[in-house]
N, CA, C and O atoms as a MOPAC input file, in Angstrom:
PM7 MOZYME 1SCF
protein

 N     -1.14500 1     3.71900 1     5.14300 1
 C     -0.59400 1     4.71400 1     6.04900 1
 C      0.91100 1     4.45900 1     6.15900 1
 O      1.36100 1     3.31500 1     6.23000 1
 N      1.67700 1     5.55400 1     6.17100 1
 C      3.13000 1     5.45600 1     6.27400 1
 C      3.51200 1     5.11700 1     7.70700 1
 O      3.04800 1     5.74700 1     8.65800 1
 N      4.36300 1     4.11400 1     7.84100 1
 C      4.88400 1     3.74700 1     9.15000 1
 C      6.25300 1     4.35500 1     9.38300 1
 O      6.47600 1     5.04900 1    10.37500 1
 N      7.16900 1     4.08800 1     8.46000 1
 C      8.56200 1     4.50500 1     8.61200 1
 C      9.08200 1     5.02600 1     7.28100 1
 O      8.72000 1     4.52100 1     6.21900 1
 N      9.93400 1     6.04100 1     7.35200 1
 C     10.67200 1     6.51100 1     6.18300 1
 C     12.14100 1     6.25000 1     6.47000 1
 O     12.67700 1     6.72000 1     7.47400 1
 N     12.79500 1     5.49500 1     5.58100 1
 C     14.20700 1     5.15100 1     5.77400 1
 C     14.99400 1     5.64300 1     4.56700 1
 O     14.88900 1     5.08800 1     3.47300 1
 N     15.77800 1     6.68500 1     4.77900 1
 C     16.59300 1     7.25500 1     3.71100 1
 C     18.00500 1     6.70200 1     3.82500 1
 O     18.68100 1     6.90500 1     4.83400 1
 N     18.44300 1     6.00600 1     2.79300 1
 C     19.80600 1     5.48200 1     2.73400 1
 C     20.55000 1     6.37400 1     1.73900 1
 O     20.42900 1     6.17600 1     0.53000 1
 N     21.31800 1     7.35500 1     2.22800 1
 C     21.96200 1     8.32400 1     1.33900 1
 C     22.76200 1     7.65200 1     0.21900 1
 O     23.55200 1     6.73600 1     0.45000 1
 N     22.53000 1     8.13600 1    -0.98900 1
 C     23.22800 1     7.60600 1    -2.15200 1
 C     22.67000 1     6.29300 1    -2.67000 1
 O     23.14500 1     5.77300 1    -3.68000 1
 N     21.66800 1     5.75200 1    -1.99000 1
 C     21.08800 1     4.46800 1    -2.41200 1
 C     19.62200 1     4.65900 1    -2.78600 1
 O     19.26100 1     4.61100 1    -3.96200 1
 N     18.77900 1     4.87700 1    -1.77200 1
 C     17.33800 1     4.97800 1    -2.01800 1
 C     16.65200 1     5.43400 1    -0.73000 1
 O     17.15400 1     5.21100 1     0.37200 1
 N     15.50200 1     6.07300 1    -0.89200 1
 C     14.65500 1     6.43000 1     0.24400 1
 C     13.43800 1     5.51600 1     0.20700 1
 O     12.66700 1     5.52900 1    -0.75200 1
 N     13.27400 1     4.72500 1     1.25700 1
 C     12.14600 1     3.79900 1     1.34900 1
 C     11.05000 1     4.39800 1     2.22400 1
 O     11.31600 1     4.94400 1     3.29400 1
 N      9.82100 1     4.28400 1     1.75000 1
 C      8.64300 1     4.67200 1     2.51600 1
 C      7.87600 1     3.38100 1     2.77400 1
 O      7.34100 1     2.77100 1     1.84800 1
 N      7.82800 1     2.97200 1     4.03400 1
 C      7.16100 1     1.72100 1     4.39600 1
 C      5.71400 1     2.00800 1     4.77500 1
 O      5.43500 1     2.89400 1     5.58300 1
 N      4.79800 1     1.25000 1     4.18200 1
 C      3.37000 1     1.45800 1     4.42700 1
 C      2.74000 1     0.22300 1     5.06800 1
 O      3.35800 1    -0.83900 1     5.13600 1
 N      1.50200 1     0.38200 1     5.53500 1
 C      0.82500 1    -0.71400 1     6.23000 1
 C      0.15100 1    -1.70800 1     5.29400 1
 O     -0.55300 1    -2.60600 1     5.75800 1
 N      0.34800 1    -1.57000 1     4.01300 1
 C     -0.13700 1    -2.54900 1     3.03400 1
 C      1.04900 1    -3.33300 1     2.50500 1
 O      2.12400 1    -3.33600 1     3.10600 1
 N      0.84800 1    -3.99500 1     1.38300 1
 C      1.96400 1    -4.71600 1     0.80400 1
 C      1.52100 1    -5.79500 1    -0.15300 1
 O      0.40400 1    -5.77900 1    -0.66900 1
 N      2.42400 1    -6.73500 1    -0.37900 1
 C      2.21400 1    -7.75100 1    -1.40200 1
 C      1.03900 1    -8.68100 1    -1.12100 1
 O      0.51900 1    -9.29300 1    -2.05400 1
 N      0.60800 1    -8.80800 1     0.11200 1
 C     -0.57100 1    -9.63900 1     0.38500 1
 C     -1.84400 1    -8.94500 1    -0.09300 1
 O     -2.82900 1    -9.60600 1    -0.42400 1
 N     -1.82200 1    -7.61700 1    -0.12700 1
 C     -2.97600 1    -6.83700 1    -0.59300 1
 C     -2.94500 1    -6.64000 1    -2.10200 1
 O     -3.98800 1    -6.64000 1    -2.75600 1
 N     -1.74500 1    -6.47200 1    -2.65200 1
 C     -1.57700 1    -6.25200 1    -4.09000 1
 C     -0.29800 1    -6.95000 1    -4.54200 1
 O      0.78700 1    -6.37000 1    -4.49700 1
 N     -0.43500 1    -8.17400 1    -4.96900 1
 C      0.70100 1    -8.99300 1    -5.38600 1
 C      1.20600 1    -8.63200 1    -6.78100 1
 O      2.30300 1    -9.04100 1    -7.16100 1
 N      0.43100 1    -7.88200 1    -7.53900 1
 C      0.73800 1    -7.65100 1    -8.95200 1
 C      2.12100 1    -7.04600 1    -9.21300 1
 O      2.78400 1    -7.49700 1   -10.14600 1
 N      2.60500 1    -6.04700 1    -8.44700 1
 C      3.96000 1    -5.54800 1    -8.72300 1
 C      5.03300 1    -6.62700 1    -8.52700 1
 O      5.96300 1    -6.72700 1    -9.32800 1
 N      4.90900 1    -7.42900 1    -7.47400 1
 C      5.90000 1    -8.47400 1    -7.21600 1
 C      5.75900 1    -9.64900 1    -8.17700 1
 O      6.75600 1   -10.24000 1    -8.59100 1
 N      4.53000 1    -9.98300 1    -8.52800 1
 C      4.27100 1   -11.16200 1    -9.35600 1
 C      4.65600 1   -10.95400 1   -10.81100 1
 O      5.32000 1   -11.80200 1   -11.40700 1
 N      4.24000 1    -9.82100 1   -11.39100 1
 C      4.57100 1    -9.62400 1   -12.80600 1
 C      4.86500 1    -8.17900 1   -13.17400 1
 O      4.67400 1    -7.77400 1   -14.32100 1
 N      5.32900 1    -7.40300 1   -12.20400 1
 C      5.86000 1    -6.08000 1   -12.49600 1
 C      4.86800 1    -4.98900 1   -12.83800 1
 O      5.22200 1    -4.03800 1   -13.53600 1
 N      3.63600 1    -5.09600 1   -12.36900 1
 C      2.65900 1    -4.02500 1   -12.62300 1
 C      3.18700 1    -2.70300 1   -12.08200 1
 O      3.79900 1    -2.65400 1   -11.01500 1
 N      2.94500 1    -1.65100 1   -12.81800 1
 C      3.41700 1    -0.31000 1   -12.44200 1
 C      2.23800 1     0.54200 1   -11.98900 1
 O      1.16400 1     0.50900 1   -12.59100 1
 N      2.45200 1     1.30000 1   -10.92900 1
 C      1.41400 1     2.16500 1   -10.37900 1
 C      1.95200 1     3.55600 1   -10.10600 1
 O      3.15700 1     3.75400 1    -9.94600 1
 N      1.05000 1     4.50400 1   -10.05600 1
 C      1.33000 1     5.84900 1    -9.57200 1
 C      0.90400 1     5.87700 1    -8.10500 1
 O      0.20400 1     4.97900 1    -7.63800 1
 N      1.32500 1     6.89900 1    -7.39300 1
 C      0.91700 1     7.06300 1    -5.99800 1
 C      0.88000 1     8.54500 1    -5.67600 1
 O      1.57100 1     9.34800 1    -6.30400 1
 N      0.07100 1     8.89800 1    -4.69500 1
 C      0.01000 1    10.27400 1    -4.20500 1
 C      0.00100 1    10.23900 1    -2.68100 1
 O     -0.45800 1     9.27600 1    -2.06800 1
 N      0.51500 1    11.30400 1    -2.08900 1
 C      0.38000 1    11.47300 1    -0.64600 1
 C     -0.96300 1    12.17700 1    -0.46700 1
 O     -1.08000 1    13.38000 1    -0.69800 1
 N     -1.96300 1    11.42200 1    -0.05800 1
 C     -3.34600 1    11.90900 1    -0.06700 1
 C     -3.55300 1    13.14300 1     0.80800 1
 O     -4.37400 1    14.00000 1     0.48100 1
 N     -2.82900 1    13.24100 1     1.89900 1
 C     -2.98700 1    14.39600 1     2.78400 1
 C     -2.07100 1    15.55700 1     2.38600 1
 O     -2.01600 1    16.57000 1     3.08300 1
 N     -1.34500 1    15.41300 1     1.25500 1
 C     -0.47800 1    16.48600 1     0.74500 1
 C     -0.63300 1    16.59100 1    -0.76800 1
 O      0.32500 1    16.90400 1    -1.47600 1
 N     -1.82600 1    16.33000 1    -1.25400 1
 C     -2.04600 1    16.20300 1    -2.69700 1
 C     -1.72400 1    17.48400 1    -3.46700 1
 O     -1.41800 1    17.41600 1    -4.65800 1
 N     -1.78300 1    18.63600 1    -2.82600 1
 C     -1.49100 1    19.89200 1    -3.52900 1
 C     -0.00700 1    20.26100 1    -3.50000 1
 O      0.40000 1    21.23200 1    -4.13700 1
 N      0.80800 1    19.49200 1    -2.76300 1
 C      2.24400 1    19.78200 1    -2.68600 1
 C      2.98400 1    19.14400 1    -3.85500 1
 O      2.60600 1    18.07900 1    -4.34200 1
 N      4.03500 1    19.80800 1    -4.29200 1
 C      4.85800 1    19.32000 1    -5.40700 1
 C      5.82500 1    18.24300 1    -4.92900 1
 O      6.24900 1    18.23100 1    -3.77400 1
 N      6.16200 1    17.33700 1    -5.85100 1
 C      7.16900 1    16.33300 1    -5.56200 1
 C      8.53500 1    16.97100 1    -5.39300 1
 O      8.89500 1    17.89700 1    -6.12000 1
 N      9.29200 1    16.46800 1    -4.42800 1
 C     10.62400 1    17.02000 1    -4.16400 1
 C     11.72100 1    15.97600 1    -4.21700 1
 O     12.90200 1    16.31500 1    -4.13300 1
 N     11.35300 1    14.72000 1    -4.35400 1
 C     12.37900 1    13.68800 1    -4.39100 1
 C     11.79300 1    12.31700 1    -4.65000 1
 O     10.61000 1    12.06700 1    -4.42100 1
 N     12.65700 1    11.43100 1    -5.13700 1
 C     12.21800 1    10.06900 1    -5.44300 1
 C     12.22100 1     9.20600 1    -4.19700 1
 O     13.13400 1     9.26700 1    -3.37400 1
 N     11.17400 1     8.39800 1    -4.07900 1
 C     11.07800 1     7.42000 1    -3.00100 1
 C     10.60400 1     6.09800 1    -3.58900 1
 O     10.05800 1     6.05000 1    -4.69100 1
 N     10.82100 1     5.04200 1    -2.84300 1
 C     10.29600 1     3.72800 1    -3.19400 1
 C      9.33400 1     3.31900 1    -2.09500 1
 O      9.69400 1     3.30000 1    -0.91800 1
 N      8.11300 1     2.99500 1    -2.48200 1
 C      7.08600 1     2.61100 1    -1.51200 1
 C      7.15300 1     1.10500 1    -1.31500 1
 O      6.92700 1     0.32600 1    -2.24000 1
 N      7.47200 1     0.71700 1    -0.08300 1
 C      7.64100 1    -0.69100 1     0.26100 1
 C      6.52200 1    -1.13800 1     1.18400 1
 O      6.00500 1    -0.35300 1     1.97900 1
 N      6.15500 1    -2.40500 1     1.07000 1
 C      5.12600 1    -2.96800 1     1.92400 1
 C      5.67100 1    -3.38200 1     3.27400 1
 O      6.84100 1    -3.15800 1     3.58400 1
 N      4.81000 1    -3.98700 1     4.07100 1
 C      5.14100 1    -4.32600 1     5.45800 1
 C      5.73000 1    -5.71800 1     5.64300 1
 O      6.06600 1    -6.10300 1     6.76300 1
 N      5.85700 1    -6.47200 1     4.56600 1
 C      6.29700 1    -7.85400 1     4.71000 1
 C      7.80900 1    -7.99600 1     4.59200 1
 O      8.47100 1    -7.20700 1     3.91700 1
 N      8.33800 1    -9.00300 1     5.25200 1
 C      9.78700 1    -9.22000 1     5.28000 1
 C     10.23200 1    -9.97500 1     4.02300 1
 O     10.79500 1   -11.06700 1     4.10000 1
 N      9.97000 1    -9.37500 1     2.89000 1
 C     10.32200 1    -9.94200 1     1.58700 1
 C     10.95900 1    -8.83900 1     0.75400 1
 O     10.43500 1    -7.72700 1     0.69400 1
 N     12.07800 1    -9.13300 1     0.11600 1
 C     12.74900 1    -8.10700 1    -0.69300 1
 C     11.88900 1    -7.65600 1    -1.86700 1
 O     12.08300 1    -6.55300 1    -2.37700 1
 N     10.95400 1    -8.47300 1    -2.30200 1
 C     10.09400 1    -8.12800 1    -3.42700 1
 C      8.84300 1    -7.35700 1    -3.05100 1
 O      8.01000 1    -7.07700 1    -3.91300 1
 N      8.69600 1    -7.00900 1    -1.78200 1
 C      7.48600 1    -6.29400 1    -1.36200 1
 C      7.63100 1    -4.79500 1    -1.64100 1
 O      7.69800 1    -3.97200 1    -0.72800 1
 N      7.67700 1    -4.47900 1    -2.92400 1
 C      7.78700 1    -3.10100 1    -3.40000 1
 C      6.51500 1    -2.79200 1    -4.18200 1
 O      6.18800 1    -3.49300 1    -5.14000 1
 N      5.80400 1    -1.75300 1    -3.78100 1
 C      4.55900 1    -1.38000 1    -4.45300 1
 C      4.79800 1    -0.39600 1    -5.59500 1
 O      4.23600 1    -0.55100 1    -6.67900 1
 N      5.63200 1     0.61600 1    -5.35100 1
 C      5.95900 1     1.60900 1    -6.38000 1
 C      7.42900 1     1.98000 1    -6.20200 1
 O      7.85000 1     2.36100 1    -5.11000 1
 N      8.20500 1     1.86700 1    -7.27500 1
 C      9.64400 1     2.13500 1    -7.19600 1
 C      9.97600 1     3.48800 1    -7.82100 1
 O      9.49100 1     3.83100 1    -8.90000 1
 N     10.81400 1     4.24500 1    -7.11600 1
 C     11.37200 1     5.50900 1    -7.61600 1
 C     10.31900 1     6.47700 1    -8.14700 1
 O     10.33700 1     6.84400 1    -9.32200 1
 N      9.41400 1     6.88200 1    -7.28300 1
 C      8.37300 1     7.84800 1    -7.65100 1
 C      8.66800 1     9.18900 1    -6.98000 1
 O      9.11700 1     9.23100 1    -5.83500 1
 N      8.41800 1    10.26500 1    -7.68800 1
 C      8.64400 1    11.60700 1    -7.17100 1
 C      7.44200 1    12.03200 1    -6.31900 1
 O      6.32800 1    12.16300 1    -6.82700 1
 N      7.67600 1    12.24400 1    -5.02600 1
 C      6.61000 1    12.63700 1    -4.09500 1
 C      7.06400 1    13.81900 1    -3.24900 1
 O      8.26300 1    14.07500 1    -3.13700 1
 N      6.11300 1    14.54600 1    -2.64700 1
 C      6.49900 1    15.57400 1    -1.66900 1
 C      7.10500 1    14.88700 1    -0.44500 1
 O      7.02500 1    13.66400 1    -0.33000 1
 N      7.70700 1    15.64600 1     0.46700 1
 C      8.26700 1    15.01700 1     1.66700 1
 C      7.21700 1    14.15100 1     2.37400 1
 O      6.08400 1    14.58100 1     2.59000 1
 N      7.61200 1    12.93900 1     2.72400 1
 C      6.69900 1    11.96700 1     3.33600 1
 C      7.13900 1    11.71200 1     4.77200 1
 O      8.33200 1    11.59500 1     5.05300 1
 N      6.16900 1    11.62800 1     5.67800 1
 C      6.43400 1    11.37900 1     7.09400 1
 C      5.54000 1    10.26100 1     7.60700 1
 O      4.51400 1     9.93700 1     7.00900 1
 N      5.95300 1     9.67800 1     8.72800 1
 C      5.12300 1     8.67000 1     9.38800 1
 C      3.74100 1     9.26200 1     9.64200 1
 O      3.61400 1    10.40400 1    10.08300 1
 N      2.70700 1     8.47100 1     9.35700 1
 C      1.33000 1     8.90400 1     9.54800 1
 C      0.67200 1     9.43500 1     8.28700 1
 O     -0.55500 1     9.50400 1     8.21500 1
 N      1.47200 1     9.81600 1     7.28400 1
 C      0.88600 1    10.27000 1     6.01900 1
 C      0.10600 1     9.13200 1     5.37300 1
 O      0.34600 1     7.95800 1     5.65500 1
 N     -0.82400 1     9.49400 1     4.51000 1
 C     -1.64600 1     8.51800 1     3.79600 1
 C     -1.18300 1     8.45600 1     2.34700 1
 O     -1.19300 1     9.46500 1     1.64100 1
 N     -0.78100 1     7.28200 1     1.91200 1
 C     -0.39600 1     7.06400 1     0.51800 1
 C     -1.58300 1     6.42200 1    -0.19500 1
 O     -2.10500 1     5.39900 1     0.24900 1
 N     -1.99900 1     7.02500 1    -1.29100 1
 C     -3.06900 1     6.45900 1    -2.11500 1
 C     -2.45700 1     5.98300 1    -3.42600 1
 O     -1.65800 1     6.68500 1    -4.04700 1
 N     -2.84400 1     4.79100 1    -3.83200 1
 C     -2.40900 1     4.23400 1    -5.11100 1
 C     -3.67300 1     4.05800 1    -5.94500 1
 O     -4.34800 1     3.03200 1    -5.86000 1
 N     -3.98700 1     5.08200 1    -6.76100 1
 C     -5.23000 1     5.02800 1    -7.53900 1
 C     -5.19900 1     3.94000 1    -8.60900 1
 O     -4.13800 1     3.47000 1    -9.01700 1
 N     -6.37300 1     3.56500 1    -9.04000 1
 C     -6.52300 1     2.63800 1   -10.17100 1
 C     -5.80500 1     1.30900 1    -9.96500 1
 O     -5.25100 1     0.74900 1   -10.91100 1
 N     -5.81100 1     0.80700 1    -8.74500 1
 C     -5.15300 1    -0.48200 1    -8.50500 1
 C     -6.16600 1    -1.57300 1    -8.18400 1
 O     -5.77200 1    -2.69900 1    -7.87700 1
 N     -7.43500 1    -1.27500 1    -8.24500 1
 C     -8.49600 1    -2.21100 1    -7.87200 1
 C     -8.48100 1    -3.51200 1    -8.63500 1
 O     -7.69100 1    -4.40600 1    -8.33500 1
 N     -9.33600 1    -3.62100 1    -9.60400 1
 C     -9.48900 1    -4.78400 1   -10.48400 1
 C     -9.24700 1    -6.11500 1    -9.78200 1
 O    -10.17200 1    -6.66200 1    -9.18100 1
 N     -8.05300 1    -6.63900 1    -9.84000 1
 C     -7.79800 1    -7.98700 1    -9.34300 1
 C     -7.15400 1    -8.02800 1    -7.96300 1
 O     -6.77000 1    -9.10400 1    -7.50500 1
 N     -7.02600 1    -6.90200 1    -7.29500 1
 C     -6.36100 1    -6.91600 1    -5.98800 1
 C     -7.07000 1    -7.82000 1    -4.98600 1
 O     -6.42200 1    -8.63600 1    -4.33100 1
 N     -8.37700 1    -7.69000 1    -4.85700 1
 C     -9.09100 1    -8.50800 1    -3.87300 1
 C     -9.04700 1    -9.99700 1    -4.20500 1
 O     -8.72000 1   -10.79200 1    -3.32300 1
 N     -9.36000 1   -10.41500 1    -5.43500 1
 C     -9.30500 1   -11.85400 1    -5.69600 1
 C     -7.89800 1   -12.44300 1    -5.61700 1
 O     -7.74300 1   -13.64300 1    -5.38900 1
 N     -6.87900 1   -11.61500 1    -5.80200 1
 C     -5.50400 1   -12.10700 1    -5.72600 1
 C     -4.90700 1   -11.93200 1    -4.33000 1
 O     -3.79800 1   -12.40400 1    -4.07900 1
 N     -5.61300 1   -11.27000 1    -3.42400 1
 C     -5.09600 1   -10.99500 1    -2.08300 1
 C     -5.00500 1   -12.27900 1    -1.26500 1
 O     -5.68600 1   -13.26600 1    -1.54100 1
 N     -4.14400 1   -12.23500 1    -0.25200 1
 C     -3.98900 1   -13.39000 1     0.63000 1
 C     -3.86300 1   -12.91500 1     2.07700 1
 O     -3.73900 1   -11.72100 1     2.34900 1
 N     -3.89800 1   -13.86200 1     2.97500 1
 C     -3.67300 1   -13.57000 1     4.38500 1
 C     -2.25400 1   -13.97800 1     4.78100 1
 O     -2.02700 1   -14.49800 1     5.87300 1
 N     -1.31300 1   -13.73600 1     3.88500 1
 C      0.10500 1   -14.04800 1     4.11000 1
 C      0.56200 1   -13.50400 1     5.45900 1
 O      0.24800 1   -12.36800 1     5.81600 1
 N      1.30200 1   -14.31700 1     6.20100 1
 C      1.78000 1   -13.94800 1     7.53900 1
 C      0.63000 1   -13.56600 1     8.47300 1
 O      0.81100 1   -12.76700 1     9.39300 1
 N     -0.54300 1   -14.13500 1     8.23400 1
 C     -1.74800 1   -13.84900 1     9.02700 1
 C     -2.14300 1   -12.37400 1     8.98300 1
 O     -2.71200 1   -11.84400 1     9.93700 1
 N     -1.83600 1   -11.72700 1     7.87400 1
 C     -2.23600 1   -10.32400 1     7.72800 1
 C     -3.72500 1   -10.24800 1     7.41400 1
 O     -4.30000 1   -11.15900 1     6.82000 1
 N     -4.32300 1    -9.15900 1     7.81900 1
 C     -5.74600 1    -8.94100 1     7.57200 1
 C     -5.91200 1    -8.15200 1     6.27800 1
 O     -5.14800 1    -7.22500 1     6.00700 1
 N     -6.89900 1    -8.51600 1     5.49100 1
 C     -7.15300 1    -7.79100 1     4.24600 1
 C     -7.70500 1    -6.40000 1     4.57700 1
 O     -8.50100 1    -6.24400 1     5.50400 1
 N     -7.27500 1    -5.39900 1     3.81200 1
 C     -7.68200 1    -4.02100 1     4.10900 1
 C     -9.10000 1    -3.71400 1     3.65500 1
 O     -9.71800 1    -4.47200 1     2.90700 1
 N     -9.58700 1    -2.59200 1     4.12600 1
 C    -10.85900 1    -2.06500 1     3.62300 1
 C    -10.66400 1    -1.64800 1     2.17000 1
 O     -9.53900 1    -1.41600 1     1.72600 1
 N    -11.76100 1    -1.55400 1     1.44100 1
 C    -11.71100 1    -1.08400 1     0.05600 1
 C    -12.60700 1     0.13800 1    -0.04800 1
 O    -13.76700 1     0.12500 1     0.36400 1
 N    -12.03600 1     1.19100 1    -0.60900 1
 C    -12.75000 1     2.45400 1    -0.77100 1
 C    -12.87400 1     2.74900 1    -2.26000 1
 O    -11.88600 1     2.72000 1    -2.99400 1
 N    -14.08100 1     3.02900 1    -2.68900 1
 C    -14.34700 1     3.44400 1    -4.06500 1
 C    -14.51700 1     4.95700 1    -4.06100 1
 O    -15.31200 1     5.50100 1    -3.29500 1
 N    -13.76600 1     5.62700 1    -4.92200 1
 C    -13.91700 1     7.07500 1    -5.05800 1
 C    -14.62400 1     7.33200 1    -6.37800 1
 O    -14.13500 1     6.96800 1    -7.44700 1
 N    -15.78500 1     7.96600 1    -6.28100 1
 C    -16.59100 1     8.25300 1    -7.46600 1
 C    -17.08900 1     9.68500 1    -7.37600 1
 O    -17.68400 1    10.09000 1    -6.37700 1
 N    -16.83900 1    10.44300 1    -8.43100 1
 C    -17.26600 1    11.83900 1    -8.50000 1
 C    -16.82600 1    12.62300 1    -7.26700 1
 O    -17.57900 1    13.43600 1    -6.73000 1
 N    -15.58800 1    12.36400 1    -6.82600 1
 C    -15.01800 1    13.10000 1    -5.70700 1
 C    -15.46600 1    12.66300 1    -4.33400 1
 O    -15.06900 1    13.27000 1    -3.34000 1
 N    -16.28200 1    11.62500 1    -4.24800 1
 C    -16.76200 1    11.14700 1    -2.94900 1
 C    -16.23300 1     9.74200 1    -2.68600 1
 O    -16.20700 1     8.89500 1    -3.57800 1
 N    -15.81300 1     9.51200 1    -1.44500 1
 C    -15.29400 1     8.21000 1    -1.04300 1
 C    -16.42100 1     7.36300 1    -0.46600 1
 O    -17.22500 1     7.83600 1     0.33800 1
 N    -16.46500 1     6.10000 1    -0.89200 1
 C    -17.48100 1     5.15700 1    -0.41600 1
 C    -16.77700 1     3.89000 1     0.06500 1
 O    -16.05500 1     3.25300 1    -0.70200 1
 N    -16.98300 1     3.52400 1     1.32600 1
 C    -16.44600 1     2.27100 1     1.84200 1
 C    -17.27400 1     1.14100 1     1.24500 1
 O    -18.47500 1     1.05100 1     1.49800 1
 N    -16.63600 1     0.27200 1     0.44900 1
 C    -17.39200 1    -0.80700 1    -0.18200 1
 C    -17.03200 1    -2.17900 1     0.38800 1
 O    -17.69800 1    -3.16900 1     0.08400 1
 N    -15.99700 1    -2.24400 1     1.20300 1
 C    -15.64900 1    -3.47700 1     1.91200 1
 C    -14.89600 1    -3.06900 1     3.16900 1
 O    -13.93300 1    -2.30400 1     3.10400 1
 N    -15.33500 1    -3.58000 1     4.31100 1
 C    -14.67700 1    -3.22100 1     5.56400 1
 C    -13.36400 1    -3.99600 1     5.71300 1
 O    -13.14900 1    -5.02200 1     5.06600 1
 N    -12.50600 1    -3.48400 1     6.57200 1
 C    -11.24400 1    -4.15700 1     6.88800 1
 C    -11.55300 1    -5.47600 1     7.59800 1
 O    -12.48400 1    -5.54300 1     8.40100 1
 N    -10.78500 1    -6.51500 1     7.30900 1
 C    -10.96500 1    -7.78700 1     8.01100 1
 C    -10.59400 1    -7.63800 1     9.47600 1
 O     -9.79400 1    -6.78000 1     9.84900 1
 N    -11.18400 1    -8.48400 1    10.28900 1
 C    -10.85400 1    -8.54300 1    11.71200 1
 C    -10.14600 1    -9.86600 1    11.98900 1
 O    -10.12400 1   -10.76200 1    11.14600 1
 N     -9.56900 1    -9.97200 1    13.18000 1
 C     -8.93000 1   -11.22600 1    13.56500 1
 C     -9.95900 1   -12.35300 1    13.57400 1
 O     -9.63700 1   -13.48400 1    13.21000 1
 N    -11.18800 1   -12.05900 1    13.98600 1
 C    -12.25100 1   -13.07100 1    13.96100 1
 C    -12.50700 1   -13.56300 1    12.53700 1
 O    -12.73100 1   -14.75500 1    12.32700 1
 N    -12.47600 1   -12.66000 1    11.56200 1
 C    -12.62800 1   -13.07800 1    10.15900 1
 C    -11.51200 1   -14.04200 1     9.77000 1
 O    -11.75100 1   -15.05400 1     9.11100 1
 N    -10.30000 1   -13.71600 1    10.18400 1
 C     -9.13000 1   -14.51700 1     9.82000 1
 C     -9.20300 1   -15.93100 1    10.39700 1
 O     -8.79900 1   -16.88900 1     9.73900 1
 N     -9.70800 1   -16.06500 1    11.60200 1
 C     -9.69500 1   -17.35800 1    12.29200 1
 C    -11.04600 1   -18.07800 1    12.27700 1
 O    -11.18700 1   -19.13500 1    12.89200 1
 N    -12.02200 1   -17.52600 1    11.59100 1
 C    -13.38700 1   -18.06300 1    11.59700 1
 C    -13.45700 1   -19.55000 1    11.23500 1
 O    -14.26000 1   -20.27500 1    11.82100 1
 N    -12.66100 1   -20.01300 1    10.31300 1
 C    -12.73200 1   -21.41200 1     9.86300 1
 C    -11.80800 1   -22.34400 1    10.64400 1
 O    -11.84000 1   -23.55800 1    10.43900 1
 N    -10.98600 1   -21.79200 1    11.53600 1
 C    -10.06100 1   -22.62400 1    12.30800 1
 C    -10.83100 1   -23.45400 1    13.33300 1
 O    -11.74500 1   -22.95400 1    13.98900 1
 N    -10.45800 1   -24.71100 1    13.46100 1
 C    -11.13500 1   -25.60300 1    14.40100 1
 C    -10.35700 1   -25.79300 1    15.69000 1
 O    -10.93700 1   -26.15700 1    16.71300 1
 N     -9.07500 1   -25.55600 1    15.65900 1
 C     -8.25200 1   -25.71200 1    16.87200 1
 C     -7.53300 1   -24.41500 1    17.14500 1
 O     -6.78300 1   -24.31700 1    18.11700 1

C-alpha cells in the first residue's frame, strides 16, 4: 500500500510503500528487476516515471526504479507480480518489521496462502 508520494522536481518521484527490502531483498542484494502495477488503477495508462521505495531507512531500499505508472496517491495498492520464488525464505524481520501476507493469484482469483505476521509471532521466541 502506498504511504507517501514525494516528487522532487527534476530529480525523481518516489512512491513509498509499506513493504521493502526485508520482504524482498533481491533488488538491493543483486539488482533483480521487477514490473509493478497500481492494482486499483490497472486499466489506467502510465503518465510518468516513478521509483517505488520501501519503508526502511536505507538508501538501497528500492523495489522498482523508474517505472511508468498512472498517477499514484497515498492508499493506492501497488502489486509487483512474479516476485514470489525466494522472497519468503530470504525475508527477514529487519527493524522488527512483520512479514507480510502472501497472496497467490491463479486463474484470476486471489488466494491468501500465508497470513501477515503479528507482533506475537515476532516475539514468540523471546525469553525476556
